[in-house]
Amino acid sequence: MEYNKLVRDKIPEIIIDKHGENSLDIKELKDKRDILIYSLNKLIEEAYELKDAVMNDAADSLEELADVVCALKKVQKELGYTDENVEAACIIKTANKGGFEHNFVLKEVRA
């Protein structure tokens, strides 16, 4: 089966232990742009898995949320932002445009 996706650091070892030394083809990314793109793809993948878990009332939604947070932190690192940078940007964005407390859904804008 072909995957072509970013995986956690211990996954190759787990696969080898289960299926043998010749059971996988893996490469380590070196190019910064490739690392960022694969990291973004992983974030999107994990977000969809969280959505599916929540929509199916799955018991593993906390685990899926943790995967999203881990993937987001990887993207944050690759972009060179600290937790403080991101938090400050969130505060500014919330001050300027509001948060998500009211659960508004924009259905349509008529001109």
Coordinates of N, CA and C in Angstrom, one line a residue:
M1 N 0.9 -1.2 0.0 CA 0.0 0.0 0.0 C 0.9 1.2 0.0
E2 N 0.5 2.2 -0.8 CA 1.3 3.4 -0.9 C 0.7 4.5 -0.1
Y3 N 1.5 5.3 0.7 CA 1.1 6.3 1.5 C 1.6 7.7 1.1
N4 N 2.9 7.9 1.0 CA 3.5 9.1 0.6 C 3.0 10.3 1.6
K5 N 3.2 10.1 2.9 CA 2.8 11.1 3.8 C 3.8 11.1 5.0
L6 N 3.8 12.2 5.7 CA 4.6 12.4 6.9 C 4.1 11.5 8.0
V7 N 5.0 10.8 8.6 CA 4.6 9.9 9.7 C 5.4 10.2 11.0
R8 N 4.9 9.8 12.1 CA 5.6 10.0 13.4 C 6.9 9.2 13.3
D9 N 7.9 9.7 14.1 CA 9.3 9.2 14.1 C 9.4 7.7 14.4
K10 N 8.6 7.1 15.2 CA 8.7 5.7 15.5 C 7.9 4.8 14.6
I11 N 7.2 5.3 13.7 CA 6.4 4.5 12.8 C 7.3 3.5 11.9
P12 N 8.4 4.0 11.3 CA 9.2 3.0 10.6 C 9.7 1.9 11.4
E13 N 10.1 2.1 12.6 CA 10.5 1.1 13.5 C 9.4 0.1 13.9
I14 N 8.2 0.6 14.1 CA 7.0 -0.2 14.4 C 6.7 -1.1 13.2
I15 N 6.8 -0.6 12.0 CA 6.5 -1.4 10.8 C 7.6 -2.4 10.6
I16 N 8.8 -2.1 10.8 CA 9.9 -3.1 10.6 C 9.7 -4.2 11.7
D17 N 9.4 -3.8 12.9 CA 9.2 -4.9 13.9 C 8.1 -5.8 13.6
K18 N 7.1 -5.3 12.9 CA 5.9 -6.1 12.6 C 6.0 -6.9 11.3
H19 N 6.7 -6.3 10.3 CA 6.6 -6.9 9.0 C 8.0 -7.2 8.4
G20 N 9.1 -6.8 9.1 CA 10.4 -7.1 8.6 C 11.1 -5.9 8.0
E21 N 12.5 -6.1 7.9 CA 13.3 -5.0 7.4 C 13.0 -4.5 6.0
N22 N 12.6 -5.4 5.1 CA 12.3 -4.9 3.7 C 10.8 -4.6 3.5
S23 N 10.1 -4.3 4.5 CA 8.7 -4.1 4.4 C 8.3 -2.6 4.1
L24 N 9.2 -1.7 4.0 CA 8.8 -0.3 3.8 C 9.9 0.4 3.0
D25 N 9.4 1.4 2.3 CA 10.3 2.4 1.6 C 10.1 3.7 2.2
I26 N 11.1 4.3 2.7 CA 11.0 5.5 3.5 C 12.1 6.5 3.1
K27 N 11.9 7.8 3.2 CA 12.9 8.7 3.0 C 12.8 9.8 4.0
E28 N 13.9 10.4 4.3 CA 13.9 11.6 5.3 C 13.9 12.9 4.4
L29 N 12.9 13.7 4.7 CA 12.9 15.0 3.9 C 14.0 15.9 4.4
K30 N 14.6 16.6 3.5 CA 15.7 17.6 3.8 C 15.3 19.0 3.4
D31 N 14.5 19.1 2.3 CA 14.2 20.4 1.7 C 13.1 21.1 2.6
K32 N 13.4 22.3 3.0 CA 12.5 23.0 3.9 C 11.1 23.1 3.4
R33 N 11.0 23.4 2.1 CA 9.6 23.6 1.5 C 8.9 22.3 1.5
D34 N 9.6 21.2 1.1 CA 8.9 19.9 1.2 C 8.4 19.5 2.6
I35 N 9.3 19.8 3.6 CA 8.9 19.5 5.0 C 7.6 20.3 5.3
L36 N 7.6 21.6 4.9 CA 6.4 22.4 5.2 C 5.2 21.8 4.5
I37 N 5.3 21.5 3.3 CA 4.1 21.0 2.5 C 3.6 19.7 3.1
Y38 N 4.5 18.7 3.4 CA 4.1 17.5 4.0 C 3.5 17.7 5.4
S39 N 4.1 18.7 6.1 CA 3.5 19.0 7.4 C 2.1 19.5 7.3
L40 N 1.9 20.4 6.4 CA 0.5 21.0 6.1 C -0.4 19.9 5.7
N41 N 0.0 19.0 4.8 CA -0.8 17.9 4.4 C -1.2 17.0 5.6
K42 N -0.3 16.8 6.5 CA -0.5 16.0 7.7 C -1.6 16.7 8.6
L43 N -1.4 18.0 8.8 CA -2.4 18.8 9.5 C -3.8 18.6 9.0
I44 N -3.9 18.7 7.7 CA -5.2 18.6 7.0 C -5.8 17.2 7.2
E45 N -4.9 16.2 7.0 CA -5.3 14.8 7.2 C -5.9 14.6 8.7
E46 N -5.1 15.1 9.6 CA -5.5 14.9 11.0 C -6.8 15.7 11.3
A47 N -7.0 16.8 10.7 CA -8.2 17.6 10.9 C -9.4 16.8 10.4
Y48 N -9.3 16.2 9.3 CA -10.4 15.4 8.7 C -10.7 14.2 9.6
E49 N -9.6 13.6 10.1 CA -9.8 12.4 11.0 C -10.6 12.8 12.3
L50 N -10.2 14.0 12.8 CA -10.9 14.5 14.0 C -12.4 14.8 13.7
K51 N -12.7 15.4 12.5 CA -14.0 15.7 12.1 C -14.8 14.4 12.0
D52 N -14.2 13.4 11.4 CA -14.9 12.1 11.3 C -15.2 11.5 12.6
A53 N -14.2 11.5 13.5 CA -14.4 11.0 14.9 C -15.6 11.7 15.6
V54 N -15.6 13.0 15.5 CA -16.6 13.7 16.2 C -18.0 13.5 15.6
M55 N -18.1 13.4 14.3 CA -19.3 13.2 13.6 C -19.9 11.8 13.8
N56 N -19.0 10.8 14.1 CA -19.4 9.5 14.4 C -19.4 9.2 15.9
D57 N -19.3 10.2 16.7 CA -19.4 10.0 18.1 C -18.4 9.0 18.6
A58 N -17.2 9.0 18.0 CA -16.2 8.0 18.3 C -15.5 8.4 19.6
A59 N -15.1 7.3 20.3 CA -14.5 7.5 21.6 C -13.1 8.1 21.5
D60 N -12.5 8.1 20.3 CA -11.1 8.5 20.2 C -11.0 10.0 19.8
S61 N -12.0 10.8 20.0 CA -11.9 12.2 19.5 C -10.8 12.9 20.3
L62 N -10.5 12.6 21.5 CA -9.4 13.3 22.2 C -8.1 12.9 21.6
E63 N -7.9 11.6 21.2 CA -6.7 11.2 20.5 C -6.5 11.9 19.2
E64 N -7.6 12.0 18.5 CA -7.6 12.7 17.2 C -7.3 14.2 17.4
L65 N -7.9 14.8 18.4 CA -7.6 16.2 18.7 C -6.1 16.4 19.0
A66 N -5.5 15.5 19.8 CA -4.1 15.5 20.1 C -3.3 15.4 18.8
D67 N -3.7 14.6 17.9 CA -3.0 14.5 16.6 C -3.0 15.8 15.8
V68 N -4.1 16.5 15.8 CA -4.3 17.8 15.2 C -3.3 18.8 15.8
V69 N -3.3 18.8 17.2 CA -2.4 19.8 17.9 C -1.0 19.5 17.6
C70 N -0.6 18.2 17.6 CA 0.8 17.8 17.3 C 1.2 18.3 15.8
A71 N 0.3 18.0 14.9 CA 0.5 18.4 13.5 C 0.6 19.9 13.4
L72 N -0.3 20.6 14.1 CA -0.2 22.1 14.0 C 1.1 22.7 14.6
K73 N 1.5 22.1 15.7 CA 2.8 22.5 16.3 C 4.0 22.2 15.4
K74 N 3.9 21.2 14.6 CA 4.9 20.9 13.6 C 4.9 22.0 12.5
V75 N 3.8 22.3 12.0 CA 3.7 23.4 11.0 C 4.2 24.7 11.6
Q76 N 3.8 25.0 12.8 CA 4.2 26.2 13.5 C 5.7 26.3 13.6
K77 N 6.3 25.2 14.0 CA 7.8 25.1 14.0 C 8.5 25.3 12.7
E78 N 7.9 24.7 11.7 CA 8.5 24.8 10.3 C 8.3 26.3 9.8
L79 N 7.3 27.0 10.2 CA 7.1 28.4 9.8 C 8.0 29.3 10.7
G80 N 8.5 28.8 11.8 CA 9.4 29.6 12.6 C 8.7 30.5 13.6
Y81 N 7.5 30.1 14.0 CA 6.7 30.8 15.0 C 6.8 30.2 16.4
T82 N 6.9 31.0 17.4 CA 6.8 30.5 18.8 C 5.4 30.5 19.2
D83 N 5.1 29.8 20.4 CA 3.8 29.8 21.0 C 3.4 31.3 21.3
E84 N 4.3 32.1 21.7 CA 4.0 33.5 22.0 C 3.6 34.2 20.8
N85 N 4.3 34.0 19.6 CA 3.9 34.6 18.4 C 2.5 34.3 18.0
V86 N 2.2 33.1 18.1 CA 0.8 32.6 17.7 C -0.2 33.2 18.6
E87 N 0.0 33.1 19.9 CA -1.0 33.6 20.9 C -1.2 35.1 20.7
A88 N -0.1 35.9 20.4 CA -0.3 37.3 20.2 C -1.1 37.6 18.9
A89 N -0.9 36.8 17.9 CA -1.6 36.9 16.7 C -3.1 36.6 16.9
C90 N -3.4 35.6 17.7 CA -4.8 35.2 18.1 C -5.4 36.4 18.8
I91 N -4.7 37.0 19.8 CA -5.3 38.1 20.5 C -5.6 39.2 19.6
I92 N -4.7 39.6 18.7 CA -5.0 40.7 17.8 C -6.1 40.4 16.9
K93 N -6.2 39.2 16.4 CA -7.2 38.8 15.4 C -8.6 38.8 16.2
T94 N -8.6 38.3 17.4 CA -9.9 38.3 18.2 C -10.3 39.8 18.5
A95 N -9.3 40.6 18.8 CA -9.7 42.0 19.1 C -10.2 42.7 17.9
N96 N -9.7 42.4 16.7 CA -10.1 43.1 15.5 C -11.4 42.5 14.9
K97 N -11.5 41.2 14.9 CA -12.6 40.5 14.2 C -13.5 39.7 15.1
G98 N -13.2 39.6 16.4 CA -13.9 38.7 17.3 C -13.4 37.3 17.4
G99 N -14.0 36.6 18.3 CA -13.7 35.2 18.5 C -14.7 34.3 17.8
F100 N -15.0 33.2 18.4 CA -16.0 32.2 17.9 C -17.0 31.9 19.0
E101 N -17.2 32.8 19.9 CA -18.1 32.5 21.1 C -19.5 32.4 20.7
H102 N -20.0 33.2 19.7 CA -21.4 33.2 19.4 C -21.8 32.1 18.4
N103 N -20.9 31.4 17.9 CA -21.2 30.3 17.0 C -22.0 30.7 15.7
F104 N -21.7 31.9 15.2 CA -22.4 32.4 14.0 C -22.0 31.6 12.8
V105 N -23.0 31.3 12.0 CA -22.8 30.7 10.7 C -23.2 31.7 9.6
L106 N -22.4 32.2 8.8 CA -22.7 33.1 7.7 C -23.3 32.3 6.6
K107 N -24.6 32.5 6.3 CA -25.3 31.8 5.3 C -25.3 32.4 4.0
E108 N -25.3 33.8 4.0 CA -25.4 34.5 2.7 C -25.1 36.0 3.0
V109 N -24.6 36.6 2.0 CA -24.5 38.1 2.0 C -25.1 38.6 0.7
R110 N -26.1 39.5 0.9 CA -26.8 40.0 -0.3 C -26.3 41.5 -0.5
A111 N -26.1 41.8 -1.8 CA -25.6 43.1 -2.1 C -26.7 44.1 -2.3

